[in-house]
Amino acid sequence: QKEVEQDPGPLSVPEGAIVSLNCTYSNSAFQYFMWYRQYSRKGPELLMYTYSSGNKEDGRFTAQVDKSSKYISLFIRDSQPSDSATYLCAMSAILTGGGNKLTFGTGTQLKVEL
Amino acid sequence: IAGITQAPTSQILAAGRRMTLRCTQDMRHNAMYWYRQDLGLGLRLIHYSNTAGTTGKGEVPDGYSVSRANTDDFPLTLASAVPSQTSVYFCASRPRDGSYEQYFGPGTRLTVT
C-alpha cells in the first residue's frame, strides 16, 4: 500500500465549476501538507501548505486537512481553463539525518473546459 | 537568475555513459533535493543535502551520486547510465530550518537508450 493515495483522474469539469481534489495517507508521522500544481513539461509549483487540521484559504483555492481521517483536499472555486494542470499532494516527514522529505501523491490531472 | 535553474533541459544518452545534471539556486536555501518523476510512480527522492558539505540518500539512490561543495550548486551524477534511469529529474530547495515546503526547478528530461 502506498503511503499517499491520489486518484489520477483525468477529471474534466466545465468552466466555473467547483473542483475537489483529494488525497488519503497512512503515515501518522506526516505533519505538513502541501499542494502543488504542475503544468505539462514544467516543474511543480507550490500552491498552498498547511500544518493543522481545518481549512486554509487563498483566493479561489481552499486546502482542507482532516488528520483524524488522514484525508486532505484542495478545492478550486470558479475554475478557469488556466487551472488545467496536474495537481500533486505532498506530505512532510522528518528524515533520519535531519531535515525533511516530501512524499507525493501521483497527481490528479484536471481539465477545465470552456 | 531567480530561483532554481537546471541544465540541460533535455538529453539523450547512450547506456553506459556518464552524465551530470546541474542544479543551481540563488535563494541561499540550505537544503536541496533531487527527485525523479515517472508516470504512475510520482516524484521519488533520490538524494538530498541539508547544508553545504553534507548529503544523504533518499528512497531511490542506486546508480546516482551527488555532491554539495557550496550552498548554490547540487549536481547529480549518473556514473554509468541504464535505460531504467530514463525519467524527468527535478531539483528542489527548502528555504530554511523549520520550513517544510520545497520549491522546484524546471526539470531535466533524460532518455537513456
mmCIF file with all atom_site columns, C-alpha atoms in Angstrom:
data_model
loop_
_atom_site.group_PDB
_atom_site.id
_atom_site.type_symbol
_atom_site.label_atom_id
_atom_site.label_alt_id
_atom_site.label_comp_id
_atom_site.label_asym_id
_atom_site.label_entity_id
_atom_site.label_seq_id
_atom_site.pdbx_PDB_ins_code
_atom_site.Cartn_x
_atom_site.Cartn_y
_atom_site.Cartn_z
_atom_site.occupancy
_atom_site.B_iso_or_equiv
_atom_site.pdbx_formal_charge
_atom_site.auth_seq_id
_atom_site.auth_comp_id
_atom_site.auth_asym_id
_atom_site.auth_atom_id
_atom_site.pdbx_PDB_model_num
ATOM 1   C CA . GLN A 1 1   ? 0.000   0.000  0.000   1.00 0.00 ? 1   GLN A CA 1
ATOM 2   C CA . LYS A 1 2   ? 1.325   3.440  -0.911  1.00 0.00 ? 2   LYS A CA 1
ATOM 3   C CA . GLU A 1 3   ? 1.775   5.947  1.889   1.00 0.00 ? 3   GLU A CA 1
ATOM 4   C CA . VAL A 1 4   ? -0.149  8.532  -0.113  1.00 0.00 ? 4   VAL A CA 1
ATOM 5   C CA . GLU A 1 5   ? -3.052  7.694  -2.409  1.00 0.00 ? 5   GLU A CA 1
ATOM 6   C CA . GLN A 1 6   ? -4.383  10.092 -5.005  1.00 0.00 ? 6   GLN A CA 1
ATOM 7   C CA . ASP A 1 7   ? -6.915  9.458  -7.756  1.00 0.00 ? 7   ASP A CA 1
ATOM 8   C CA . PRO A 1 8   ? -5.071  10.025 -11.060 1.00 0.00 ? 8   PRO A CA 1
ATOM 9   C CA . GLY A 1 9   ? -8.156  11.183 -12.946 1.00 0.00 ? 9   GLY A CA 1
ATOM 10  C CA . PRO A 1 10  ? -8.356  12.611 -15.504 1.00 0.00 ? 10  PRO A CA 1
ATOM 11  C CA . LEU A 1 11  ? -11.000 14.936 -14.123 1.00 0.00 ? 11  LEU A CA 1
ATOM 12  C CA . SER A 1 12  ? -12.868 17.089 -16.630 1.00 0.00 ? 12  SER A CA 1
ATOM 13  C CA . VAL A 1 13  ? -15.113 19.947 -15.481 1.00 0.00 ? 13  VAL A CA 1
ATOM 14  C CA . PRO A 1 14  ? -16.826 22.925 -17.136 1.00 0.00 ? 14  PRO A CA 1
ATOM 15  C CA . GLU A 1 15  ? -15.503 26.426 -16.602 1.00 0.00 ? 15  GLU A CA 1
ATOM 16  C CA . GLY A 1 16  ? -16.839 27.942 -13.393 1.00 0.00 ? 16  GLY A CA 1
ATOM 17  C CA . ALA A 1 17  ? -17.298 24.619 -11.614 1.00 0.00 ? 17  ALA A CA 1
ATOM 18  C CA . ILE A 1 18  ? -16.062 23.883 -8.111  1.00 0.00 ? 18  ILE A CA 1
ATOM 19  C CA . VAL A 1 19  ? -13.313 21.281 -8.208  1.00 0.00 ? 19  VAL A CA 1
ATOM 20  C CA . SER A 1 20  ? -12.500 18.916 -5.362  1.00 0.00 ? 20  SER A CA 1
ATOM 21  C CA . LEU A 1 21  ? -9.154  17.119 -5.347  1.00 0.00 ? 21  LEU A CA 1
ATOM 22  C CA . ASN A 1 22  ? -8.317  14.619 -2.629  1.00 0.00 ? 22  ASN A CA 1
ATOM 23  C CA . CYS A 1 23  ? -5.555  12.530 -1.087  1.00 0.00 ? 23  CYS A CA 1
ATOM 24  C CA . THR A 1 24  ? -5.510  9.950  1.661   1.00 0.00 ? 24  THR A CA 1
ATOM 25  C CA . TYR A 1 25  ? -2.464  8.891  3.624   1.00 0.00 ? 25  TYR A CA 1
ATOM 26  C CA . SER A 1 26  ? -1.473  6.172  6.042   1.00 0.00 ? 26  SER A CA 1
ATOM 27  C CA . ASN A 1 27  ? 1.578   7.562  7.867   1.00 0.00 ? 27  ASN A CA 1
ATOM 28  C CA . SER A 1 28  ? 0.674   9.341  11.096  1.00 0.00 ? 28  SER A CA 1
ATOM 29  C CA . ALA A 1 29  ? 4.136   10.980 11.113  1.00 0.00 ? 29  ALA A CA 1
ATOM 30  C CA . PHE A 1 30  ? 3.104   13.352 8.335   1.00 0.00 ? 30  PHE A CA 1
ATOM 31  C CA . GLN A 1 31  ? 2.717   16.784 9.842   1.00 0.00 ? 31  GLN A CA 1
ATOM 32  C CA . TYR A 1 32  ? 2.777   19.282 6.988   1.00 0.00 ? 32  TYR A CA 1
ATOM 33  C CA . PHE A 1 33  ? 0.659   19.105 3.890   1.00 0.00 ? 33  PHE A CA 1
ATOM 34  C CA . MET A 1 34  ? 1.155   20.785 0.558   1.00 0.00 ? 34  MET A CA 1
ATOM 35  C CA . TRP A 1 35  ? -0.499  21.097 -2.819  1.00 0.00 ? 35  TRP A CA 1
ATOM 36  C CA . TYR A 1 36  ? 1.497   21.606 -5.984  1.00 0.00 ? 36  TYR A CA 1
ATOM 37  C CA . ARG A 1 37  ? 0.316   22.449 -9.472  1.00 0.00 ? 37  ARG A CA 1
ATOM 38  C CA . GLN A 1 38  ? 2.262   21.117 -12.423 1.00 0.00 ? 38  GLN A CA 1
ATOM 39  C CA . TYR A 1 39  ? 1.707   22.231 -15.981 1.00 0.00 ? 39  TYR A CA 1
ATOM 40  C CA . SER A 1 40  ? 2.752   19.929 -18.796 1.00 0.00 ? 40  SER A CA 1
ATOM 41  C CA . ARG A 1 41  ? 6.543   19.698 -19.142 1.00 0.00 ? 41  ARG A CA 1
ATOM 42  C CA . LYS A 1 42  ? 7.106   22.126 -16.247 1.00 0.00 ? 42  LYS A CA 1
ATOM 43  C CA . GLY A 1 43  ? 8.275   21.814 -12.659 1.00 0.00 ? 43  GLY A CA 1
ATOM 44  C CA . PRO A 1 44  ? 5.814   21.527 -9.752  1.00 0.00 ? 44  PRO A CA 1
ATOM 45  C CA . GLU A 1 45  ? 4.704   24.902 -8.414  1.00 0.00 ? 45  GLU A CA 1
ATOM 46  C CA . LEU A 1 46  ? 3.780   25.258 -4.742  1.00 0.00 ? 46  LEU A CA 1
ATOM 47  C CA . LEU A 1 47  ? 0.153   26.344 -4.342  1.00 0.00 ? 47  LEU A CA 1
ATOM 48  C CA . MET A 1 48  ? -0.562  26.015 -0.646  1.00 0.00 ? 48  MET A CA 1
ATOM 49  C CA . TYR A 1 49  ? 0.780   24.431 2.502   1.00 0.00 ? 49  TYR A CA 1
ATOM 50  C CA . THR A 1 50  ? -0.749  23.880 5.889   1.00 0.00 ? 50  THR A CA 1
ATOM 51  C CA . TYR A 1 51  ? 0.048   22.277 9.195   1.00 0.00 ? 51  TYR A CA 1
ATOM 52  C CA . SER A 1 52  ? -3.079  21.997 11.229  1.00 0.00 ? 52  SER A CA 1
ATOM 53  C CA . SER A 1 53  ? -6.398  20.318 10.663  1.00 0.00 ? 53  SER A CA 1
ATOM 54  C CA . GLY A 1 54  ? -9.022  22.647 9.262   1.00 0.00 ? 54  GLY A CA 1
ATOM 55  C CA . ASN A 1 55  ? -9.240  24.951 6.282   1.00 0.00 ? 55  ASN A CA 1
ATOM 56  C CA . LYS A 1 56  ? -6.830  27.423 4.730   1.00 0.00 ? 56  LYS A CA 1
ATOM 57  C CA . GLU A 1 57  ? -7.995  29.751 2.002   1.00 0.00 ? 57  GLU A CA 1
ATOM 58  C CA . ASP A 1 58  ? -6.014  31.634 -0.637  1.00 0.00 ? 58  ASP A CA 1
ATOM 59  C CA . GLY A 1 59  ? -8.064  33.327 -3.316  1.00 0.00 ? 59  GLY A CA 1
ATOM 60  C CA . ARG A 1 60  ? -10.002 30.690 -5.258  1.00 0.00 ? 60  ARG A CA 1
ATOM 61  C CA . PHE A 1 61  ? -8.146  27.860 -3.525  1.00 0.00 ? 61  PHE A CA 1
ATOM 62  C CA . THR A 1 62  ? -9.001  26.213 -0.200  1.00 0.00 ? 62  THR A CA 1
ATOM 63  C CA . ALA A 1 63  ? -6.897  23.486 1.396   1.00 0.00 ? 63  ALA A CA 1
ATOM 64  C CA . GLN A 1 64  ? -8.551  21.245 3.932   1.00 0.00 ? 64  GLN A CA 1
ATOM 65  C CA . VAL A 1 65  ? -6.848  18.786 6.277   1.00 0.00 ? 65  VAL A CA 1
ATOM 66  C CA . ASP A 1 66  ? -8.520  16.143 8.458   1.00 0.00 ? 66  ASP A CA 1
ATOM 67  C CA . LYS A 1 67  ? -5.759  14.436 10.418  1.00 0.00 ? 67  LYS A CA 1
ATOM 68  C CA . SER A 1 68  ? -8.168  12.144 12.248  1.00 0.00 ? 68  SER A CA 1
ATOM 69  C CA . SER A 1 69  ? -9.292  10.659 8.937   1.00 0.00 ? 69  SER A CA 1
ATOM 70  C CA . LYS A 1 70  ? -5.884  11.064 7.250   1.00 0.00 ? 70  LYS A CA 1
ATOM 71  C CA . TYR A 1 71  ? -7.531  12.915 4.406   1.00 0.00 ? 71  TYR A CA 1
ATOM 72  C CA . ILE A 1 72  ? -6.668  16.166 2.664   1.00 0.00 ? 72  ILE A CA 1
ATOM 73  C CA . SER A 1 73  ? -8.499  18.116 -0.012  1.00 0.00 ? 73  SER A CA 1
ATOM 74  C CA . LEU A 1 74  ? -7.964  21.033 -2.347  1.00 0.00 ? 74  LEU A CA 1
ATOM 75  C CA . PHE A 1 75  ? -10.999 22.957 -3.544  1.00 0.00 ? 75  PHE A CA 1
ATOM 76  C CA . ILE A 1 76  ? -10.872 25.273 -6.542  1.00 0.00 ? 76  ILE A CA 1
ATOM 77  C CA . ARG A 1 77  ? -13.763 27.723 -6.903  1.00 0.00 ? 77  ARG A CA 1
ATOM 78  C CA . ASP A 1 78  ? -14.802 29.311 -10.182 1.00 0.00 ? 78  ASP A CA 1
ATOM 79  C CA . SER A 1 79  ? -12.432 27.064 -12.107 1.00 0.00 ? 79  SER A CA 1
ATOM 80  C CA . GLN A 1 80  ? -10.752 28.506 -15.190 1.00 0.00 ? 80  GLN A CA 1
ATOM 81  C CA . PRO A 1 81  ? -9.167  26.880 -18.254 1.00 0.00 ? 81  PRO A CA 1
ATOM 82  C CA . SER A 1 82  ? -5.827  28.110 -16.899 1.00 0.00 ? 82  SER A CA 1
ATOM 83  C CA . ASP A 1 83  ? -6.339  25.760 -13.926 1.00 0.00 ? 83  ASP A CA 1
ATOM 84  C CA . SER A 1 84  ? -5.929  22.797 -16.282 1.00 0.00 ? 84  SER A CA 1
ATOM 85  C CA . ALA A 1 85  ? -2.875  21.004 -14.922 1.00 0.00 ? 85  ALA A CA 1
ATOM 86  C CA . THR A 1 86  ? -1.844  18.079 -12.772 1.00 0.00 ? 86  THR A CA 1
ATOM 87  C CA . TYR A 1 87  ? -2.282  18.638 -9.037  1.00 0.00 ? 87  TYR A CA 1
ATOM 88  C CA . LEU A 1 88  ? 0.045   16.875 -6.643  1.00 0.00 ? 88  LEU A CA 1
ATOM 89  C CA . CYS A 1 89  ? -0.468  16.490 -2.939  1.00 0.00 ? 89  CYS A CA 1
ATOM 90  C CA . ALA A 1 90  ? 2.659   16.224 -0.796  1.00 0.00 ? 90  ALA A CA 1
ATOM 91  C CA . MET A 1 91  ? 3.261   15.456 2.849   1.00 0.00 ? 91  MET A CA 1
ATOM 92  C CA . SER A 1 92  ? 6.270   16.093 5.014   1.00 0.00 ? 92  SER A CA 1
ATOM 93  C CA . ALA A 1 93  ? 8.057   13.784 7.405   1.00 0.00 ? 93  ALA A CA 1
ATOM 94  C CA . ILE A 1 94  ? 11.365  14.153 9.231   1.00 0.00 ? 94  ILE A CA 1
ATOM 95  C CA . LEU A 1 95  ? 14.445  12.478 7.740   1.00 0.00 ? 95  LEU A CA 1
ATOM 96  C CA . THR A 1 96  ? 16.683  10.293 9.935   1.00 0.00 ? 96  THR A CA 1
ATOM 97  C CA . GLY A 1 97  ? 19.639  12.569 9.260   1.00 0.00 ? 97  GLY A CA 1
ATOM 98  C CA . GLY A 1 98  ? 17.664  15.716 9.917   1.00 0.00 ? 98  GLY A CA 1
ATOM 99  C CA . GLY A 1 99  ? 15.640  17.959 7.667   1.00 0.00 ? 99  GLY A CA 1
ATOM 100 C CA . ASN A 1 100 ? 12.525  16.666 5.998   1.00 0.00 ? 100 ASN A CA 1
ATOM 101 C CA . LYS A 1 101 ? 11.400  14.759 2.940   1.00 0.00 ? 101 LYS A CA 1
ATOM 102 C CA . LEU A 1 102 ? 8.222   15.099 0.959   1.00 0.00 ? 102 LEU A CA 1
ATOM 103 C CA . THR A 1 103 ? 6.121   12.120 -0.046  1.00 0.00 ? 103 THR A CA 1
ATOM 104 C CA . PHE A 1 104 ? 3.996   12.847 -3.081  1.00 0.00 ? 104 PHE A CA 1
ATOM 105 C CA . GLY A 1 105 ? 0.767   11.533 -4.448  1.00 0.00 ? 105 GLY A CA 1
ATOM 106 C CA . THR A 1 106 ? 0.911   10.501 -8.084  1.00 0.00 ? 106 THR A CA 1
ATOM 107 C CA . GLY A 1 107 ? -1.141  13.517 -9.124  1.00 0.00 ? 107 GLY A CA 1
ATOM 108 C CA . THR A 1 108 ? -4.641  14.210 -10.456 1.00 0.00 ? 108 THR A CA 1
ATOM 109 C CA . GLN A 1 109 ? -4.912  15.522 -13.988 1.00 0.00 ? 109 GLN A CA 1
ATOM 110 C CA . LEU A 1 110 ? -7.536  18.285 -14.230 1.00 0.00 ? 110 LEU A CA 1
ATOM 111 C CA . LYS A 1 111 ? -9.018  19.741 -17.388 1.00 0.00 ? 111 LYS A CA 1
ATOM 112 C CA . VAL A 1 112 ? -11.308 22.752 -17.240 1.00 0.00 ? 112 VAL A CA 1
ATOM 113 C CA . GLU A 1 113 ? -13.283 23.108 -20.424 1.00 0.00 ? 113 GLU A CA 1
ATOM 114 C CA . LEU A 1 114 ? -14.855 26.210 -21.930 1.00 0.00 ? 114 LEU A CA 1
ATOM 115 C CA . ILE B 2 1   ? 18.950  34.209 -12.056 1.00 0.00 ? 1   ILE B CA 1
ATOM 116 C CA . ALA B 2 2   ? 15.829  33.962 -9.918  1.00 0.00 ? 2   ALA B CA 1
ATOM 117 C CA . GLY B 2 3   ? 15.034  30.647 -8.265  1.00 0.00 ? 3   GLY B CA 1
ATOM 118 C CA . ILE B 2 4   ? 16.342  27.275 -9.406  1.00 0.00 ? 4   ILE B CA 1
ATOM 119 C CA . THR B 2 5   ? 17.905  26.562 -12.772 1.00 0.00 ? 5   THR B CA 1
ATOM 120 C CA . GLN B 2 6   ? 18.626  23.132 -14.180 1.00 0.00 ? 6   GLN B CA 1
ATOM 121 C CA . ALA B 2 7   ? 20.753  22.066 -17.139 1.00 0.00 ? 7   ALA B CA 1
ATOM 122 C CA . PRO B 2 8   ? 20.435  20.564 -19.611 1.00 0.00 ? 8   PRO B CA 1
ATOM 123 C CA . THR B 2 9   ? 16.724  20.909 -20.391 1.00 0.00 ? 9   THR B CA 1
ATOM 124 C CA . SER B 2 10  ? 16.762  17.533 -22.093 1.00 0.00 ? 10  SER B CA 1
ATOM 125 C CA . GLN B 2 11  ? 19.305  14.931 -23.065 1.00 0.00 ? 11  GLN B CA 1
ATOM 126 C CA . ILE B 2 12  ? 19.505  11.650 -24.941 1.00 0.00 ? 12  ILE B CA 1
ATOM 127 C CA . LEU B 2 13  ? 22.257  9.479  -23.518 1.00 0.00 ? 13  LEU B CA 1
ATOM 128 C CA . ALA B 2 14  ? 23.698  6.144  -24.567 1.00 0.00 ? 14  ALA B CA 1
ATOM 129 C CA . ALA B 2 15  ? 23.651  3.415  -21.931 1.00 0.00 ? 15  ALA B CA 1
ATOM 130 C CA . GLY B 2 16  ? 26.940  3.140  -20.086 1.00 0.00 ? 16  GLY B CA 1
ATOM 131 C CA . ARG B 2 17  ? 27.801  6.812  -20.438 1.00 0.00 ? 17  ARG B CA 1
ATOM 132 C CA . ARG B 2 18  ? 28.432  9.151  -17.533 1.00 0.00 ? 18  ARG B CA 1
ATOM 133 C CA . MET B 2 19  ? 26.208  12.204 -17.129 1.00 0.00 ? 19  MET B CA 1
ATOM 134 C CA . THR B 2 20  ? 25.978  15.089 -14.666 1.00 0.00 ? 20  THR B CA 1
ATOM 135 C CA . LEU B 2 21  ? 22.754  17.021 -14.258 1.00 0.00 ? 21  LEU B CA 1
ATOM 136 C CA . ARG B 2 22  ? 23.305  20.517 -12.970 1.00 0.00 ? 22  ARG B CA 1
ATOM 137 C CA . CYS B 2 23  ? 21.236  22.431 -10.448 1.00 0.00 ? 23  CYS B CA 1
ATOM 138 C CA . THR B 2 24  ? 21.869  25.974 -9.227  1.00 0.00 ? 24  THR B CA 1
ATOM 139 C CA . GLN B 2 25  ? 19.805  28.143 -6.891  1.00 0.00 ? 25  GLN B CA 1
ATOM 140 C CA . ASP B 2 26  ? 20.280  31.782 -5.997  1.00 0.00 ? 26  ASP B CA 1
ATOM 141 C CA . MET B 2 27  ? 17.961  31.922 -2.993  1.00 0.00 ? 27  MET B CA 1
ATOM 142 C CA . ARG B 2 28  ? 20.596  30.905 -0.406  1.00 0.00 ? 28  ARG B CA 1
ATOM 143 C CA . HIS B 2 29  ? 18.441  27.959 0.637   1.00 0.00 ? 29  HIS B CA 1
ATOM 144 C CA . ASN B 2 30  ? 20.267  25.490 2.849   1.00 0.00 ? 30  ASN B CA 1
ATOM 145 C CA . ALA B 2 31  ? 18.539  22.258 1.859   1.00 0.00 ? 31  ALA B CA 1
ATOM 146 C CA . MET B 2 32  ? 18.423  20.865 -1.674  1.00 0.00 ? 32  MET B CA 1
ATOM 147 C CA . TYR B 2 33  ? 16.894  17.746 -3.171  1.00 0.00 ? 33  TYR B CA 1
ATOM 148 C CA . TRP B 2 34  ? 16.885  15.615 -6.306  1.00 0.00 ? 34  TRP B CA 1
ATOM 149 C CA . TYR B 2 35  ? 13.720  13.810 -7.411  1.00 0.00 ? 35  TYR B CA 1
ATOM 150 C CA . ARG B 2 36  ? 12.799  11.721 -10.382 1.00 0.00 ? 36  ARG B CA 1
ATOM 151 C CA . GLN B 2 37  ? 9.284   11.714 -11.793 1.00 0.00 ? 37  GLN B CA 1
ATOM 152 C CA . ASP B 2 38  ? 7.889   8.678  -13.573 1.00 0.00 ? 38  ASP B CA 1
ATOM 153 C CA . LEU B 2 39  ? 4.387   8.058  -14.861 1.00 0.00 ? 39  LEU B CA 1
ATOM 154 C CA . GLY B 2 40  ? 2.303   6.242  -12.287 1.00 0.00 ? 40  GLY B CA 1
ATOM 155 C CA . LEU B 2 41  ? 5.018   6.474  -9.633  1.00 0.00 ? 41  LEU B CA 1
ATOM 156 C CA . GLY B 2 42  ? 5.034   10.180 -8.966  1.00 0.00 ? 42  GLY B CA 1
ATOM 157 C CA . LEU B 2 43  ? 8.005   12.060 -7.578  1.00 0.00 ? 43  LEU B CA 1
ATOM 158 C CA . ARG B 2 44  ? 10.577  9.999  -5.706  1.00 0.00 ? 44  ARG B CA 1
ATOM 159 C CA . LEU B 2 45  ? 13.510  11.334 -3.717  1.00 0.00 ? 45  LEU B CA 1
ATOM 160 C CA . ILE B 2 46  ? 16.966  10.311 -4.979  1.00 0.00 ? 46  ILE B CA 1
ATOM 161 C CA . HIS B 2 47  ? 19.371  12.257 -2.752  1.00 0.00 ? 47  HIS B CA 1
ATOM 162 C CA . TYR B 2 48  ? 19.238  15.297 -0.537  1.00 0.00 ? 48  TYR B CA 1
ATOM 163 C CA . SER B 2 49  ? 21.545  17.762 1.187   1.00 0.00 ? 49  SER B CA 1
ATOM 164 C CA . ASN B 2 50  ? 20.567  19.616 4.351   1.00 0.00 ? 50  ASN B CA 1
ATOM 165 C CA . THR B 2 51  ? 23.503  22.014 4.077   1.00 0.00 ? 51  THR B CA 1
ATOM 166 C CA . ALA B 2 52  ? 26.725  22.522 2.125   1.00 0.00 ? 52  ALA B CA 1
ATOM 167 C CA . GLY B 2 53  ? 29.161  19.677 2.761   1.00 0.00 ? 53  GLY B CA 1
ATOM 168 C CA . THR B 2 54  ? 26.518  17.080 3.712   1.00 0.00 ? 54  THR B CA 1
ATOM 169 C CA . THR B 2 55  ? 24.430  14.688 1.637   1.00 0.00 ? 55  THR B CA 1
ATOM 170 C CA . GLY B 2 56  ? 22.001  11.860 2.300   1.00 0.00 ? 56  GLY B CA 1
ATOM 171 C CA . LYS B 2 57  ? 20.249  9.062  0.432   1.00 0.00 ? 57  LYS B CA 1
ATOM 172 C CA . GLY B 2 58  ? 16.590  9.161  -0.482  1.00 0.00 ? 58  GLY B CA 1
ATOM 173 C CA . GLU B 2 59  ? 14.365  6.271  -1.467  1.00 0.00 ? 59  GLU B CA 1
ATOM 174 C CA . VAL B 2 60  ? 15.896  5.521  -4.894  1.00 0.00 ? 60  VAL B CA 1
ATOM 175 C CA . PRO B 2 61  ? 19.641  6.382  -4.650  1.00 0.00 ? 61  PRO B CA 1
ATOM 176 C CA . ASP B 2 62  ? 21.177  3.449  -6.507  1.00 0.00 ? 62  ASP B CA 1
ATOM 177 C CA . GLY B 2 63  ? 23.107  4.463  -9.625  1.00 0.00 ? 63  GLY B CA 1
ATOM 178 C CA . TYR B 2 64  ? 23.244  8.128  -8.611  1.00 0.00 ? 64  TYR B CA 1
ATOM 179 C CA . SER B 2 65  ? 25.677  10.267 -6.660  1.00 0.00 ? 65  SER B CA 1
ATOM 180 C CA . VAL B 2 66  ? 25.630  13.877 -5.506  1.00 0.00 ? 66  VAL B CA 1
ATOM 181 C CA . SER B 2 67  ? 27.973  16.445 -4.036  1.00 0.00 ? 67  SER B CA 1
ATOM 182 C CA . ARG B 2 68  ? 27.390  19.761 -2.290  1.00 0.00 ? 68  ARG B CA 1
ATOM 183 C CA . ALA B 2 69  ? 30.567  21.824 -2.367  1.00 0.00 ? 69  ALA B CA 1
ATOM 184 C CA . ASN B 2 70  ? 28.726  25.124 -1.802  1.00 0.00 ? 70  ASN B CA 1
ATOM 185 C CA . THR B 2 71  ? 25.263  26.463 -0.991  1.00 0.00 ? 71  THR B CA 1
ATOM 186 C CA . ASP B 2 72  ? 24.211  27.214 -4.545  1.00 0.00 ? 72  ASP B CA 1
ATOM 187 C CA . ASP B 2 73  ? 25.074  24.076 -6.530  1.00 0.00 ? 73  ASP B CA 1
ATOM 188 C CA . PHE B 2 74  ? 23.866  20.497 -6.201  1.00 0.00 ? 74  PHE B CA 1
ATOM 189 C CA . PRO B 2 75  ? 24.897  18.333 -9.177  1.00 0.00 ? 75  PRO B CA 1
ATOM 190 C CA . LEU B 2 76  ? 23.525  14.829 -9.726  1.00 0.00 ? 76  LEU B CA 1
ATOM 191 C CA . THR B 2 77  ? 25.792  12.288 -11.448 1.00 0.00 ? 77  THR B CA 1
ATOM 192 C CA . LEU B 2 78  ? 24.858  9.074  -13.202 1.00 0.00 ? 78  LEU B CA 1
ATOM 193 C CA . ALA B 2 79  ? 28.116  7.124  -13.292 1.00 0.00 ? 79  ALA B CA 1
ATOM 194 C CA . SER B 2 80  ? 27.023  4.582  -15.903 1.00 0.00 ? 80  SER B CA 1
ATOM 195 C CA . ALA B 2 81  ? 23.548  5.267  -17.243 1.00 0.00 ? 81  ALA B CA 1
ATOM 196 C CA . VAL B 2 82  ? 20.990  2.491  -17.715 1.00 0.00 ? 82  VAL B CA 1
ATOM 197 C CA . PRO B 2 83  ? 17.648  2.627  -19.576 1.00 0.00 ? 83  PRO B CA 1
ATOM 198 C CA . SER B 2 84  ? 15.696  2.461  -16.284 1.00 0.00 ? 84  SER B CA 1
ATOM 199 C CA . GLN B 2 85  ? 17.118  5.887  -15.462 1.00 0.00 ? 85  GLN B CA 1
ATOM 200 C CA . THR B 2 86  ? 15.051  7.383  -18.263 1.00 0.00 ? 86  THR B CA 1
ATOM 201 C CA . SER B 2 87  ? 12.936  9.911  -16.397 1.00 0.00 ? 87  SER B CA 1
ATOM 202 C CA . VAL B 2 88  ? 12.327  13.568 -15.691 1.00 0.00 ? 88  VAL B CA 1
ATOM 203 C CA . TYR B 2 89  ? 14.636  14.858 -12.971 1.00 0.00 ? 89  TYR B CA 1
ATOM 204 C CA . PHE B 2 90  ? 13.734  17.757 -10.698 1.00 0.00 ? 90  PHE B CA 1
ATOM 205 C CA . CYS B 2 91  ? 15.926  19.670 -8.316  1.00 0.00 ? 91  CYS B CA 1
ATOM 206 C CA . ALA B 2 92  ? 14.266  21.381 -5.348  1.00 0.00 ? 92  ALA B CA 1
ATOM 207 C CA . SER B 2 93  ? 15.251  23.511 -2.387  1.00 0.00 ? 93  SER B CA 1
ATOM 208 C CA . ARG B 2 94  ? 13.811  24.314 1.028   1.00 0.00 ? 94  ARG B CA 1
ATOM 209 C CA . PRO B 2 95  ? 14.042  27.863 2.449   1.00 0.00 ? 95  PRO B CA 1
ATOM 210 C CA . ARG B 2 96  ? 15.312  27.352 5.999   1.00 0.00 ? 96  ARG B CA 1
ATOM 211 C CA . ASP B 2 97  ? 15.387  25.120 9.028   1.00 0.00 ? 97  ASP B CA 1
ATOM 212 C CA . GLY B 2 98  ? 11.892  24.766 10.369  1.00 0.00 ? 98  GLY B CA 1
ATOM 213 C CA . SER B 2 99  ? 10.238  25.212 6.987   1.00 0.00 ? 99  SER B CA 1
ATOM 214 C CA . TYR B 2 100 ? 8.758   22.248 5.168   1.00 0.00 ? 100 TYR B CA 1
ATOM 215 C CA . GLU B 2 101 ? 7.766   23.472 1.749   1.00 0.00 ? 101 GLU B CA 1
ATOM 216 C CA . GLN B 2 102 ? 10.057  22.876 -1.208  1.00 0.00 ? 102 GLN B CA 1
ATOM 217 C CA . TYR B 2 103 ? 10.471  24.823 -4.432  1.00 0.00 ? 103 TYR B CA 1
ATOM 218 C CA . PHE B 2 104 ? 11.222  23.080 -7.676  1.00 0.00 ? 104 PHE B CA 1
ATOM 219 C CA . GLY B 2 105 ? 13.289  23.763 -10.755 1.00 0.00 ? 105 GLY B CA 1
ATOM 220 C CA . PRO B 2 106 ? 12.042  23.302 -14.328 1.00 0.00 ? 106 PRO B CA 1
ATOM 221 C CA . GLY B 2 107 ? 13.393  19.778 -14.710 1.00 0.00 ? 107 GLY B CA 1
ATOM 222 C CA . THR B 2 108 ? 15.714  17.804 -16.988 1.00 0.00 ? 108 THR B CA 1
ATOM 223 C CA . ARG B 2 109 ? 14.176  15.240 -19.323 1.00 0.00 ? 109 ARG B CA 1
ATOM 224 C CA . LEU B 2 110 ? 16.648  12.365 -19.712 1.00 0.00 ? 110 LEU B CA 1
ATOM 225 C CA . THR B 2 111 ? 16.360  9.466  -22.126 1.00 0.00 ? 111 THR B CA 1
ATOM 226 C CA . VAL B 2 112 ? 18.848  6.604  -21.848 1.00 0.00 ? 112 VAL B CA 1
ATOM 227 C CA . THR B 2 113 ? 18.980  4.422  -24.957 1.00 0.00 ? 113 THR B CA 1
#
